mmCIF file of C-alpha atoms and ligand atoms in Angstrom:
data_model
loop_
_atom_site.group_PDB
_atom_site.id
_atom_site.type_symbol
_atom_site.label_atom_id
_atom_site.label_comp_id
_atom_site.label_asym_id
_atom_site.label_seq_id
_atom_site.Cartn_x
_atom_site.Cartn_y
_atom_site.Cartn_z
ATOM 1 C CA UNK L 1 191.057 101.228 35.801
ATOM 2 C CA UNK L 2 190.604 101.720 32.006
ATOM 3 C CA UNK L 3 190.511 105.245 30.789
ATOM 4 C CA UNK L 4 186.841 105.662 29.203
ATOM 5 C CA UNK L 5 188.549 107.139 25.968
ATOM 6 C CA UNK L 6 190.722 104.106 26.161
ATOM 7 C CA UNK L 7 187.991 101.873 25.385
ATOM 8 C CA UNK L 8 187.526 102.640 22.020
ATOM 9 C CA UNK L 9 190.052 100.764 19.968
ATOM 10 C CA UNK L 10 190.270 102.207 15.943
ATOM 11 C CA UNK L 11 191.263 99.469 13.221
ATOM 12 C CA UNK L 12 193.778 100.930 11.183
ATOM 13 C CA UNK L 13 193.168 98.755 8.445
ATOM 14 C CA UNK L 14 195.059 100.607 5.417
ATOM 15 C CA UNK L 15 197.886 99.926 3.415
ATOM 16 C CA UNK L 16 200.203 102.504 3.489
ATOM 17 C CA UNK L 17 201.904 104.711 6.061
ATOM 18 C CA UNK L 18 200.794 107.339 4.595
ATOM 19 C CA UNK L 19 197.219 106.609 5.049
ATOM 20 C CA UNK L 20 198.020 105.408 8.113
ATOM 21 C CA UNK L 21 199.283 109.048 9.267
ATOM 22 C CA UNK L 22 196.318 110.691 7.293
ATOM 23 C CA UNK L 23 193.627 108.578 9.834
ATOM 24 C CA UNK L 24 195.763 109.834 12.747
ATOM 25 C CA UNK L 25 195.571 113.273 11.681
ATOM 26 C CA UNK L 26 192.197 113.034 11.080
ATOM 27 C CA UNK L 27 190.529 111.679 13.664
ATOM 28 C CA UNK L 28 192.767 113.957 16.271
ATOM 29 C CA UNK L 29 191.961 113.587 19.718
ATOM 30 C CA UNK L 30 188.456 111.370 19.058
ATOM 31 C CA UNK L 31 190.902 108.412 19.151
ATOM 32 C CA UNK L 32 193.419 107.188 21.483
ATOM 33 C CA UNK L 33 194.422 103.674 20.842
ATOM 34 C CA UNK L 34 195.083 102.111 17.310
ATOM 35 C CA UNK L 35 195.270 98.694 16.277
ATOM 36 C CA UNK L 36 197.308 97.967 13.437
ATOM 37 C CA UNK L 37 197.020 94.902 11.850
ATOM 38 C CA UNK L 38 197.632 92.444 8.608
ATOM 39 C CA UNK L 39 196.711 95.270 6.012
ATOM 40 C CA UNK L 40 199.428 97.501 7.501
ATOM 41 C CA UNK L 41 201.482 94.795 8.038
ATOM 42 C CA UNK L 42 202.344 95.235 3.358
ATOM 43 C CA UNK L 43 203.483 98.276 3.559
ATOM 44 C CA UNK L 44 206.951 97.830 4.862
ATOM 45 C CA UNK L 45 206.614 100.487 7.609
ATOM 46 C CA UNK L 46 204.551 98.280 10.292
ATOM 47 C CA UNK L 47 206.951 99.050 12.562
ATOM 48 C CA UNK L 48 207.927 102.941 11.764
ATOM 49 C CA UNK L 49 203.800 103.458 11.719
ATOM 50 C CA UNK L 50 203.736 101.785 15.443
ATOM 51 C CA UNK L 51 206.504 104.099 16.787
ATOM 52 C CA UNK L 52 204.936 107.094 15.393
ATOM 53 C CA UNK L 53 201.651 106.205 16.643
ATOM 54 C CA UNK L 54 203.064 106.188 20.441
ATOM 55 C CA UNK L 55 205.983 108.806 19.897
ATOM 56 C CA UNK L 56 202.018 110.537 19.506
ATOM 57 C CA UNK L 57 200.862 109.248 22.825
ATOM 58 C CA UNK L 58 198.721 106.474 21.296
ATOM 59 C CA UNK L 59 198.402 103.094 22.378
ATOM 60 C CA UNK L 60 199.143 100.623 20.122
ATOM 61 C CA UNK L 61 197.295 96.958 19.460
ATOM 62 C CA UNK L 62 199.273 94.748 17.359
ATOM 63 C CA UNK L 63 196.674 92.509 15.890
ATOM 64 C CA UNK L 64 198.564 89.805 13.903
ATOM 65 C CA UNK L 65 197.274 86.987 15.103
ATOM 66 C CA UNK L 66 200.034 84.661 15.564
ATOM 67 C CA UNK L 67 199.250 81.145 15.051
ATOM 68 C CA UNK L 68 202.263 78.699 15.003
ATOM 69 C CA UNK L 69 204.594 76.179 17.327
ATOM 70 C CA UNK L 70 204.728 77.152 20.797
ATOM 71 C CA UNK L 71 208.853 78.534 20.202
ATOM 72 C CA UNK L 72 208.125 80.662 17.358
ATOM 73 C CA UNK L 73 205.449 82.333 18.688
ATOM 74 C CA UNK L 74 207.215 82.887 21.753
ATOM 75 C CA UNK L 75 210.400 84.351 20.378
ATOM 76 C CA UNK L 76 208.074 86.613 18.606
ATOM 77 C CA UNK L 77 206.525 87.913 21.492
ATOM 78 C CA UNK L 78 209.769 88.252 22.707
ATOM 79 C CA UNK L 79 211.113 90.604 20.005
ATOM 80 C CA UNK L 80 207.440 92.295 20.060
ATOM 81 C CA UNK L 81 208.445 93.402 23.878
ATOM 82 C CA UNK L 82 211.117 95.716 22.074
ATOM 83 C CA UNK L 83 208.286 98.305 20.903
ATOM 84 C CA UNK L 84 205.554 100.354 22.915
ATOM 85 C CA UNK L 85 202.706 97.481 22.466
ATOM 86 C CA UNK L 86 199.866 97.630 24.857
ATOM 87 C CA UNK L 87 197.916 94.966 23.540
ATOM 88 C CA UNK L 88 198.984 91.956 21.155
ATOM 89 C CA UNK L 89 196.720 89.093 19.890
ATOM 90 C CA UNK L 90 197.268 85.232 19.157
ATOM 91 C CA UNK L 91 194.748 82.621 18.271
ATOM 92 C CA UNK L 92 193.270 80.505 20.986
ATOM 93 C CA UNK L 93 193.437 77.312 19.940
ATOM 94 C CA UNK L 94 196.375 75.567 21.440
ATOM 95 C CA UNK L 95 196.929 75.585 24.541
ATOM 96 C CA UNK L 96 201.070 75.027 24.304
ATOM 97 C CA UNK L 97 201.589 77.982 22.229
ATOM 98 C CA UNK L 98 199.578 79.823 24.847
ATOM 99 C CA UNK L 99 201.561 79.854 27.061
ATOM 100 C CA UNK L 100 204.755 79.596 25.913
ATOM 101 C CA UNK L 101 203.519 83.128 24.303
ATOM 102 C CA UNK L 102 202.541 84.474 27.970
ATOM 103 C CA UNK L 103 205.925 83.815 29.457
ATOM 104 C CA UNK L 104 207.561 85.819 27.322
ATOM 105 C CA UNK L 105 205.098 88.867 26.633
ATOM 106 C CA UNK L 106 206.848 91.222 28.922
ATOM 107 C CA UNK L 107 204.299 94.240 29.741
ATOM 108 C CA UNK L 108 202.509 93.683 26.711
ATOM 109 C CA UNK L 109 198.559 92.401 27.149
ATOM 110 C CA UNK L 110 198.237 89.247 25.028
ATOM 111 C CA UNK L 111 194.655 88.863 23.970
ATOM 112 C CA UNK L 112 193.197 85.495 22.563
ATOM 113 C CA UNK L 113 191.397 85.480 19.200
ATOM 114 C CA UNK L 114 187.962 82.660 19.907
ATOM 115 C CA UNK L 115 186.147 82.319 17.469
ATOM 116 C CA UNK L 116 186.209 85.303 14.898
ATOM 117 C CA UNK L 117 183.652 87.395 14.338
ATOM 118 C CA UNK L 118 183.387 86.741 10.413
ATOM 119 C CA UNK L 119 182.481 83.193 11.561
ATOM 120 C CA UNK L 120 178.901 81.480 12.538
ATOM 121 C CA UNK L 121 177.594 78.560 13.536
ATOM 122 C CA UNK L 122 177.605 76.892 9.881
ATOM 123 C CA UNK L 123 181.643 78.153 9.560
ATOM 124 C CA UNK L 124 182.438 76.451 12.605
ATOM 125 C CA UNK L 125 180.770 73.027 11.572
ATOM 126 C CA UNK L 126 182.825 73.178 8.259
ATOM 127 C CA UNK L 127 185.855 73.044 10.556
ATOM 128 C CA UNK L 128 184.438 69.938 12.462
ATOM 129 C CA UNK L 129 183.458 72.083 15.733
ATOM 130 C CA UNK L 130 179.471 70.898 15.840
ATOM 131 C CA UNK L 131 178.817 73.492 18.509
ATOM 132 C CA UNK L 132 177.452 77.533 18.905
ATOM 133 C CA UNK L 133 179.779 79.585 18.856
ATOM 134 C CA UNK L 134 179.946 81.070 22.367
ATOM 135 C CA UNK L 135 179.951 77.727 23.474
ATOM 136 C CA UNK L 136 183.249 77.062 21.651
ATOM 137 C CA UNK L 137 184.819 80.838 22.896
ATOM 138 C CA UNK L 138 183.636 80.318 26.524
ATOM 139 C CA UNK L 139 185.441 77.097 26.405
ATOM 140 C CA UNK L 140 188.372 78.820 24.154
ATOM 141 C CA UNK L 141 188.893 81.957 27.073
ATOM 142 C CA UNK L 142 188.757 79.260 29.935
ATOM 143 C CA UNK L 143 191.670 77.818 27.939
ATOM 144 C CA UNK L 144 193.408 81.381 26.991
ATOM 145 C CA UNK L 145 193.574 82.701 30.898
ATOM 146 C CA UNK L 146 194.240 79.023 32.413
ATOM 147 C CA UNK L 147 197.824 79.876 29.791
ATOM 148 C CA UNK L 148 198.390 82.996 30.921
ATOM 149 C CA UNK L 149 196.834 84.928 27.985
ATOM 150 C CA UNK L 150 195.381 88.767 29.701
ATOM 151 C CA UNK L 151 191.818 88.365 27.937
ATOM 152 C CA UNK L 152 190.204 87.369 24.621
ATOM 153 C CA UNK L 153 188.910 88.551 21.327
ATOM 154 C CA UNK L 154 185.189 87.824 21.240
ATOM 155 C CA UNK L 155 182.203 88.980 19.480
ATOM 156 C CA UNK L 156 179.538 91.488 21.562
ATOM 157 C CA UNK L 157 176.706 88.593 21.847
ATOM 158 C CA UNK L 158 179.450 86.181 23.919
ATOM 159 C CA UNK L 159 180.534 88.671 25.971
ATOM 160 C CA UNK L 160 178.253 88.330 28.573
ATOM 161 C CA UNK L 161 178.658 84.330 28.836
ATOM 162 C CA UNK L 162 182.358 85.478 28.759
ATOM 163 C CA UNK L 163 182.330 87.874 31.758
ATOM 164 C CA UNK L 164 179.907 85.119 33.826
ATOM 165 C CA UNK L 165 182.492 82.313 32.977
ATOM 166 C CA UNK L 166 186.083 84.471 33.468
ATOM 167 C CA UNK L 167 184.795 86.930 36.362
ATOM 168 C CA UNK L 168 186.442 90.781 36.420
ATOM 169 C CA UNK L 169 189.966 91.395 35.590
ATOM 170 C CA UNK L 170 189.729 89.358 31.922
ATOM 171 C CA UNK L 171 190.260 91.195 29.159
ATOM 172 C CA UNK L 172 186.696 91.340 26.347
ATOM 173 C CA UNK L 173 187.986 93.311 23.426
ATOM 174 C CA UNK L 174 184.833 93.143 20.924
ATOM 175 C CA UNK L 175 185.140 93.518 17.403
ATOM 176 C CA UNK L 176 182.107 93.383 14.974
ATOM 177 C CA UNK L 177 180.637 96.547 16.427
ATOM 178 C CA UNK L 178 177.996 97.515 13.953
ATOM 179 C CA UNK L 179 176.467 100.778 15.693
ATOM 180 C CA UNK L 180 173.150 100.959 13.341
ATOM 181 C CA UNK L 181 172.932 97.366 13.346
ATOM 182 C CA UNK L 182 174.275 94.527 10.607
ATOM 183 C CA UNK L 183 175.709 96.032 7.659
ATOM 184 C CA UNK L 184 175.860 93.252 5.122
ATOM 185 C CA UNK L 185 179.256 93.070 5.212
ATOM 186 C CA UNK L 186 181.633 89.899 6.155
ATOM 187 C CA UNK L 187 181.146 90.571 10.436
ATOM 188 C CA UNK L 188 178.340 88.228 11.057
ATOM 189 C CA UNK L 189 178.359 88.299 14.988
ATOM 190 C CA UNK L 190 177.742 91.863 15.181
ATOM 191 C CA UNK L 191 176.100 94.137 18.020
ATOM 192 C CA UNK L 192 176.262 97.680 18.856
ATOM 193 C CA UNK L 193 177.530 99.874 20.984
ATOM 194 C CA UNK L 194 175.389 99.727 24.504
ATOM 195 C CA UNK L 195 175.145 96.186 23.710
ATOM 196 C CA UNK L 196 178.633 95.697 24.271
ATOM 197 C CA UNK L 197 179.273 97.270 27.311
ATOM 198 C CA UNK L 198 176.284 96.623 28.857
ATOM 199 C CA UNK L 199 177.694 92.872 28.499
ATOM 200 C CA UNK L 200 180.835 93.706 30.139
ATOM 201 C CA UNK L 201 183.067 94.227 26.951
ATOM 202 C CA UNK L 202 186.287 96.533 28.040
ATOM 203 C CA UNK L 203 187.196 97.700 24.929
ATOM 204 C CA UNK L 204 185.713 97.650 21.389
ATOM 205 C CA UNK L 205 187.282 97.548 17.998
ATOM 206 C CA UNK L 206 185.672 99.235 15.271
ATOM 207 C CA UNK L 207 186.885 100.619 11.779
ATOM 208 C CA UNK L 208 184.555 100.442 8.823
ATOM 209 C CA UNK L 209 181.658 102.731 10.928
ATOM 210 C CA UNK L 210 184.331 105.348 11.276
ATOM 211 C CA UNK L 211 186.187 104.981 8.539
ATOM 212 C CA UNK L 212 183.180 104.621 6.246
ATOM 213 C CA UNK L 213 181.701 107.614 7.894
ATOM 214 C CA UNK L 214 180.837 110.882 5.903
ATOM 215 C CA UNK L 215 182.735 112.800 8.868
ATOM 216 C CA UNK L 216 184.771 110.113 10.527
ATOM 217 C CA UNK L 217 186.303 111.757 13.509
ATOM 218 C CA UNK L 218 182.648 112.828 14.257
ATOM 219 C CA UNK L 219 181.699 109.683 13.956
ATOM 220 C CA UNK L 220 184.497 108.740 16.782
ATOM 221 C CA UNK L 221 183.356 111.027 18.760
ATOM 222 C CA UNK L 222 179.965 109.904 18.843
ATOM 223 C CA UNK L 223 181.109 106.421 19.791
ATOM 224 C CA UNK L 224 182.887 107.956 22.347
ATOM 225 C CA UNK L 225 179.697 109.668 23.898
ATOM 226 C CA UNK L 226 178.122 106.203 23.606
ATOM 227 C CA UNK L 227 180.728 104.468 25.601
ATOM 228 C CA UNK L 228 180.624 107.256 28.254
ATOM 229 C CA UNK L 229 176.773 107.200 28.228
ATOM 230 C CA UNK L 230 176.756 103.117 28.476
ATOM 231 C CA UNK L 231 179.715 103.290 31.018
ATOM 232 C CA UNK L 232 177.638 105.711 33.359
ATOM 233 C CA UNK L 233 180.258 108.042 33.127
HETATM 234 O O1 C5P P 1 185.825 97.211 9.961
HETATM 235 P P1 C5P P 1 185.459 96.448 11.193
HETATM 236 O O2 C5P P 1 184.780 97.312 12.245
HETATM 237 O O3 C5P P 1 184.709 95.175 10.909
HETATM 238 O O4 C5P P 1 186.877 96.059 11.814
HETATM 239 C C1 C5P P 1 187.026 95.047 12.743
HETATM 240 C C2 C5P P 1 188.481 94.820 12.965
HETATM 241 O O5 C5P P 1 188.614 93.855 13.995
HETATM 242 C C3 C5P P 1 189.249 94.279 11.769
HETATM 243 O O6 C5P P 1 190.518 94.911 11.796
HETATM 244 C C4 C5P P 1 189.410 92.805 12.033
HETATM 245 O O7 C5P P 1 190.649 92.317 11.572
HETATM 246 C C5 C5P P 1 189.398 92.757 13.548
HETATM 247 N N1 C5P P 1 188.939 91.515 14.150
HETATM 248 C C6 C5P P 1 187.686 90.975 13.930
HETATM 249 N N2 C5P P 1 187.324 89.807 14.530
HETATM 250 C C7 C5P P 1 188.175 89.164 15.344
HETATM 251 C C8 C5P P 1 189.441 89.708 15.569
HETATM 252 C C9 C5P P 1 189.795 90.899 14.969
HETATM 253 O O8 C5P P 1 186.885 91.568 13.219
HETATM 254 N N3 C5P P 1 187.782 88.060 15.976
#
């Protein structure tokens, strides 16, 4: 069972330690798990910031989206089973690399990226894929957990397709949470927070609405009373 303050996932998207360690401080107890991603990935203490963040009793997402032959993404996942990493993701789109990810990911969750949230309809068609979107990440988790992956990345608006095609015990981690709707901003696929749950996300990712926030550990907090009050709990 997933702790309820578990669900909400913060994107540490800075690029320095240092700002890294300010968030942390910051936003205190309102957050629990951190992904750290790309941004963080610069600064040339990835790693030190990801051993603080648990020696601190966080969880720890490492959202770097591997992409490449099937061996080199597996000996990566192999080193990655080294550190305290709950979750880990890896794009969805080859079945091979998959799985040859999955059977070495140790205790570590590996999470699919579908279709990313940034992307619509009219992105996918540029890439030659002439079909809606939750078409193409239905068909991408089916894929992801037939390989061994533990769940997928997904926007809120597939998740319910998502839960209907994969059943309980699939991982939805939704990014593109906009909590007073679209922003303007480059998340096109967006929904809010009783949206996602009520569609069976398990965990959702959010950092601009909190770190954009006049008072952003209030603002975590209040997303934290929304997943409780969405959850039933
Ligand atoms: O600031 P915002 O709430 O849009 O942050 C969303 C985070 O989720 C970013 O760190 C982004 O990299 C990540 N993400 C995403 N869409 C995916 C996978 C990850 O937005 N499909």
């Amino acid at each position: 069972m997933i702790a309820v303050r578990d669900r909400l996932i913060f994107a540490l998207d800075v690029p320095t330690a240092a700002e890294a360690r300010a968030w942390v401080d910051r936003l205190g107890d309102a957050v629990g798990f951190y992904k750290i991603g790309m941004e963080l990935l610069t600064s040339g203490d990835y790693f030190r910031v990801l051993e603080e963040l648990a020696a601190r009793d966080k969880k720890v997402f490492v959202d770097l989206k591997f992409h490449d032959v099937p061996a080199t993404v597996a000996a990566t996942l192999k080193g990655l089973t080294r550190y305290p990493v709950t979750f880990c993701t890896i794009h969805g789109q080859h079945d091979g690399m998959m799985s040859a990810a999955s059977q070495e990911k140790g205790d570590i969750k590996l999470l699919a990226v579908t279709v990313l949230t940034s992307m619509d309809r009219s992105d996918l068609r540029q890439l030659g894929i002439d079909r809606e979107p939750s078409e193409v990440v239905v068909q991408r988790a089916l894929a992801a957990r037939a390989a061994g992956c533990d769940g997928v990345i997904s926007s809120g608006q597939e998740a319910a397709a998502l839960r209907q095609a994969t059943g309980p015990g699939f991982l939805i981690v939704c990014p593109g949470i906009r909590p007073a709707g679209p922003a303007g901003d480059d998340q096109k696929r967006t929904v809010d927070v009783p949206t996602a749950f009520a569609a069976g996300a398990d965990h959702i990712v959010v950092g601009r609405p909190i770190r954009q926030a006049a008072d952003p550990a209030a603002a975590a907090e209040a997303l934290q009373a929304q997943i409780a009050a969405a959850l039933g709990s």
